[in-house]
PDB file of C-alpha atoms in Angstrom:
ATOM      1  CA  MET A  11       0.000   0.000   0.000  1.00 47.00           C
ATOM      2  CA  ASN A  12       1.080   3.562  -0.636  1.00 52.00           C
ATOM      3  CA  ALA A  13       0.728   6.604   1.658  1.00 52.00           C
ATOM      4  CA  GLU A  14      -2.977   7.031   0.826  1.00 55.00           C
ATOM      5  CA  GLY A  15      -3.688   3.397   1.717  1.00 50.00           C
ATOM      6  CA  ALA A  16      -4.289   2.253  -1.856  1.00 56.00           C
ATOM      7  CA  THR A  17      -2.334  -0.390  -3.655  1.00 60.00           C
ATOM      8  CA  SER A  18      -0.162   0.863  -6.481  1.00 75.00           C
ATOM      9  CA  THR A  19      -0.492  -0.379 -10.014  1.00 79.00           C
ATOM     10  CA  SER A  20       2.510  -2.177 -11.400  1.00 82.00           C
ATOM     11  CA  PRO A  21       4.132  -0.497 -14.402  1.00 84.00           C
ATOM     12  CA  GLU A  22       4.196  -3.866 -16.194  1.00 87.00           C
ATOM     13  CA  LEU A  23       0.412  -4.175 -15.966  1.00 87.00           C
ATOM     14  CA  LEU A  24      -0.072  -0.618 -17.230  1.00 88.00           C
ATOM     15  CA  LEU A  25       2.267  -1.411 -20.125  1.00 88.00           C
ATOM     16  CA  ARG A  26       0.248  -4.526 -20.996  1.00 90.00           C
ATOM     17  CA  VAL A  27      -2.998  -2.531 -20.891  1.00 90.00           C
ATOM     18  CA  ARG A  28      -1.365   0.185 -23.012  1.00 89.00           C
ATOM     19  CA  GLN A  29      -0.454  -2.432 -25.636  1.00 90.00           C
ATOM     20  CA  TYR A  30      -4.101  -3.545 -25.898  1.00 89.00           C
ATOM     21  CA  ILE A  31      -5.537  -0.042 -26.274  1.00 89.00           C
ATOM     22  CA  PRO A  32      -5.226   0.147 -30.106  1.00 90.00           C
ATOM     23  CA  GLU A  33      -6.963  -3.218 -30.460  1.00 90.00           C
ATOM     24  CA  PHE A  34      -9.900  -2.073 -28.331  1.00 90.00           C
ATOM     25  CA  THR A  35     -10.235   1.468 -29.704  1.00 89.00           C
ATOM     26  CA  ARG A  36     -13.325   2.068 -31.808  1.00 89.00           C
ATOM     27  CA  PRO A  37     -13.278   4.078 -35.070  1.00 89.00           C
ATOM     28  CA  ASP A  38     -14.824   7.061 -33.256  1.00 89.00           C
ATOM     29  CA  GLY A  39     -11.893   7.123 -30.791  1.00 85.00           C
ATOM     30  CA  SER A  40     -13.753   5.698 -27.793  1.00 88.00           C
ATOM     31  CA  ARG A  41     -12.390   2.631 -26.023  1.00 90.00           C
ATOM     32  CA  ASN A  42     -14.071  -0.708 -25.413  1.00 91.00           C
ATOM     33  CA  ILE A  43     -13.459  -0.888 -21.653  1.00 91.00           C
ATOM     34  CA  ARG A  44     -15.610  -3.998 -21.315  1.00 93.00           C
ATOM     35  CA  GLY A  45     -13.470  -5.847 -23.874  1.00 91.00           C
ATOM     36  CA  ILE A  46     -10.212  -4.881 -22.156  1.00 90.00           C
ATOM     37  CA  ALA A  47     -11.662  -5.867 -18.753  1.00 92.00           C
ATOM     38  CA  LYS A  48     -12.717  -9.263 -20.096  1.00 92.00           C
ATOM     39  CA  THR A  49      -9.262  -9.813 -21.630  1.00 90.00           C
ATOM     40  CA  PHE A  50      -7.484  -9.098 -18.328  1.00 89.00           C
ATOM     41  CA  GLY A  51     -10.137 -10.592 -16.054  1.00 91.00           C
ATOM     42  CA  LEU A  52     -10.507  -7.325 -14.146  1.00 90.00           C
ATOM     43  CA  SER A  53     -13.458  -5.078 -13.406  1.00 91.00           C
ATOM     44  CA  ARG A  54     -14.416  -2.283 -15.762  1.00 92.00           C
ATOM     45  CA  ALA A  55     -13.824   0.267 -13.003  1.00 92.00           C
ATOM     46  CA  THR A  56     -10.264  -0.978 -12.572  1.00 91.00           C
ATOM     47  CA  ILE A  57      -9.597  -0.782 -16.314  1.00 91.00           C
ATOM     48  CA  ALA A  58     -11.151   2.702 -16.437  1.00 91.00           C
ATOM     49  CA  ARG A  59      -8.813   3.781 -13.612  1.00 91.00           C
ATOM     50  CA  TYR A  60      -5.815   2.277 -15.466  1.00 91.00           C
ATOM     51  CA  LEU A  61      -6.812   4.113 -18.648  1.00 91.00           C
ATOM     52  CA  LEU A  62      -7.013   7.394 -16.700  1.00 91.00           C
ATOM     53  CA  LYS A  63      -3.487   6.771 -15.385  1.00 90.00           C
ATOM     54  CA  ILE A  64      -2.233   5.994 -18.893  1.00 90.00           C
ATOM     55  CA  ASP A  65      -3.875   9.132 -20.297  1.00 89.00           C
ATOM     56  CA  ALA A  66      -2.339  11.227 -17.505  1.00 88.00           C
ATOM     57  CA  GLU A  67       1.112   9.760 -18.245  1.00 87.00           C
ATOM     58  CA  ASP A  68       0.669  10.477 -21.957  1.00 85.00           C
ATOM     59  CA  ALA A  69      -0.426  14.060 -21.270  1.00 83.00           C
ATOM     60  CA  GLN A  70       2.544  14.617 -18.976  1.00 84.00           C
ATOM     61  CA  ALA A  71       4.953  13.153 -21.555  1.00 81.00           C
ATOM     62  CA  ALA A  72       3.423  15.338 -24.273  1.00 76.00           C
ATOM     63  CA  GLN A  73       3.844  18.396 -22.050  1.00 74.00           C
ATOM     64  CA  LEU A  74       7.495  17.572 -21.362  1.00 73.00           C
ATOM     65  CA  ASN A  75       8.284  16.880 -25.018  1.00 68.00           C
ATOM     66  CA  TYR A  76       6.439  19.936 -26.361  1.00 62.00           C
ATOM     67  CA  THR A  77       8.469  22.228 -28.561  1.00 61.00           C
ATOM     68  CA  PRO A  78       6.452  25.174 -29.843  1.00 54.00           C
ATOM     69  CA  ASP A  79       6.662  26.059 -33.501  1.00 56.00           C
ATOM     70  CA  ILE A  80       6.075  29.780 -33.160  1.00 54.00           C
ATOM     71  CA  ASP A  81       4.509  30.251 -29.719  1.00 55.00           C
ATOM     72  CA  GLY A  82       6.448  32.695 -27.619  1.00 55.00           C
ATOM     73  CA  ILE A  83       8.887  33.672 -30.356  1.00 55.00           C
ATOM     74  CA  GLU A  84       9.080  37.399 -30.557  1.00 62.00           C
ATOM     75  CA  GLU A  85      11.170  38.626 -33.413  1.00 64.00           C
ATOM     76  CA  ILE A  86      11.966  42.252 -33.827  1.00 61.00           C
ATOM     77  CA  LYS A  87      10.082  43.399 -36.874  1.00 63.00           C
ATOM     78  CA  PRO A  88      12.293  45.242 -39.333  1.00 64.00           C
ATOM     79  CA  ARG A  89      11.575  48.888 -39.872  1.00 66.00           C
ATOM     80  CA  VAL A  90      11.986  50.178 -43.379  1.00 67.00           C
ATOM     81  CA  ARG A  91      12.899  53.799 -43.830  1.00 65.00           C
ATOM     82  CA  VAL A  92      12.603  55.374 -47.219  1.00 63.00           C
ATOM     83  CA  ARG A  93      14.789  58.402 -47.802  1.00 62.00           C
ATOM     84  CA  ALA A  94      12.921  61.403 -48.996  1.00 58.00           C
ATOM     85  CA  TYR A  95      14.312  63.550 -51.753  1.00 60.00           C
ATOM     86  CA  ASN A  96      14.047  66.683 -49.654  1.00 62.00           C
ATOM     87  CA  VAL A  97      15.019  65.930 -46.040  1.00 60.00           C
ATOM     88  CA  SER A  98      14.204  69.438 -44.838  1.00 64.00           C
ATOM     89  CA  VAL A  99      10.538  68.932 -45.780  1.00 63.00           C
ATOM     90  CA  THR A 100      10.090  65.445 -44.276  1.00 61.00           C
ATOM     91  CA  LYS A 101      12.296  65.443 -41.154  1.00 65.00           C
ATOM     92  CA  ASP A 102       9.474  66.705 -38.901  1.00 66.00           C
ATOM     93  CA  LEU A 103       6.869  64.236 -40.191  1.00 68.00           C
ATOM     94  CA  PRO A 104       6.099  61.231 -37.945  1.00 72.00           C
ATOM     95  CA  VAL A 105       7.059  57.731 -39.010  1.00 73.00           C
ATOM     96  CA  ARG A 106       4.037  55.859 -40.337  1.00 78.00           C
ATOM     97  CA  ARG A 107       3.532  52.126 -40.278  1.00 83.00           C
ATOM     98  CA  MET A 108       2.031  50.556 -43.363  1.00 88.00           C
ATOM     99  CA  VAL A 109       0.890  47.150 -44.579  1.00 89.00           C
ATOM    100  CA  ALA A 110       1.166  46.652 -48.331  1.00 90.00           C
ATOM    101  CA  ILE A 111      -0.919  43.899 -49.931  1.00 90.00           C
ATOM    102  CA  GLY A 112       0.072  42.754 -53.384  1.00 89.00           C
ATOM    103  CA  ASP A 113      -2.278  41.953 -56.235  1.00 88.00           C
ATOM    104  CA  LEU A 114      -4.775  39.352 -55.016  1.00 84.00           C
ATOM    105  CA  HIS A 115      -5.656  37.905 -58.453  1.00 85.00           C
ATOM    106  CA  LEU A 116      -9.238  37.273 -57.356  1.00 84.00           C
ATOM    107  CA  LYS A 117     -11.737  35.531 -59.608  1.00 85.00           C
ATOM    108  CA  PRO A 118     -15.434  34.786 -59.129  1.00 87.00           C
ATOM    109  CA  GLY A 119     -15.959  31.606 -57.129  1.00 85.00           C
ATOM    110  CA  MET A 120     -12.528  31.701 -55.438  1.00 85.00           C
ATOM    111  CA  ASP A 121     -12.047  31.043 -51.749  1.00 84.00           C
ATOM    112  CA  PHE A 122     -11.426  34.242 -49.773  1.00 82.00           C
ATOM    113  CA  GLU A 123      -9.908  32.600 -46.675  1.00 82.00           C
ATOM    114  CA  HIS A 124      -6.595  34.372 -47.259  1.00 84.00           C
ATOM    115  CA  MET A 125      -8.399  37.694 -46.887  1.00 86.00           C
ATOM    116  CA  ARG A 126      -9.406  36.650 -43.369  1.00 86.00           C
ATOM    117  CA  TRP A 127      -5.734  35.938 -42.592  1.00 87.00           C
ATOM    118  CA  ILE A 128      -4.717  39.340 -43.945  1.00 88.00           C
ATOM    119  CA  GLY A 129      -7.486  41.004 -41.938  1.00 86.00           C
ATOM    120  CA  ARG A 130      -6.323  39.316 -38.746  1.00 87.00           C
ATOM    121  CA  TYR A 131      -2.748  40.387 -39.412  1.00 87.00           C
ATOM    122  CA  VAL A 132      -3.830  43.989 -40.019  1.00 87.00           C
ATOM    123  CA  ALA A 133      -5.955  43.955 -36.843  1.00 86.00           C
ATOM    124  CA  GLU A 134      -3.033  42.540 -34.859  1.00 85.00           C
ATOM    125  CA  THR A 135      -0.362  44.948 -36.114  1.00 84.00           C
ATOM    126  CA  ARG A 136      -2.636  48.028 -36.311  1.00 86.00           C
ATOM    127  CA  PRO A 137      -0.716  49.915 -39.022  1.00 85.00           C
ATOM    128  CA  ASP A 138      -1.349  53.549 -39.844  1.00 85.00           C
ATOM    129  CA  ASN A 139      -2.183  52.736 -43.473  1.00 88.00           C
ATOM    130  CA  VAL A 140      -3.113  49.688 -45.525  1.00 90.00           C
ATOM    131  CA  LEU A 141      -2.190  49.743 -49.200  1.00 90.00           C
ATOM    132  CA  GLN A 142      -3.657  47.165 -51.594  1.00 89.00           C
ATOM    133  CA  ILE A 143      -2.029  47.187 -54.997  1.00 86.00           C
TER     134      ILE A 143
END
């Protein structure tokens, strides 16, 4: 018995149950607990508890092995300065941020999902001007 007074599950038994999970997983992703219980000669409640332990171990392993693709990466966005022909005229003007969108080549019946992406980017960056060529 452990500190809480319950018996601990052997890692070998959990490994054996883990090996049977794919065989007893239905096409919709649910598990046939009754079939696993019958195979091992254990109660359904015991198998359900084992499956919860296995799922918790898998979630913990996934958390430890997680490497984000882009989450938390903050790159410094480059600033582009265009030199004006007459510096004396433009030196007092504020710097303006702009998003330039190239030719979209839209046709009737096309999917406009990319416009939603552009809209989200514009809403996120909040530029001073948006230019669509």
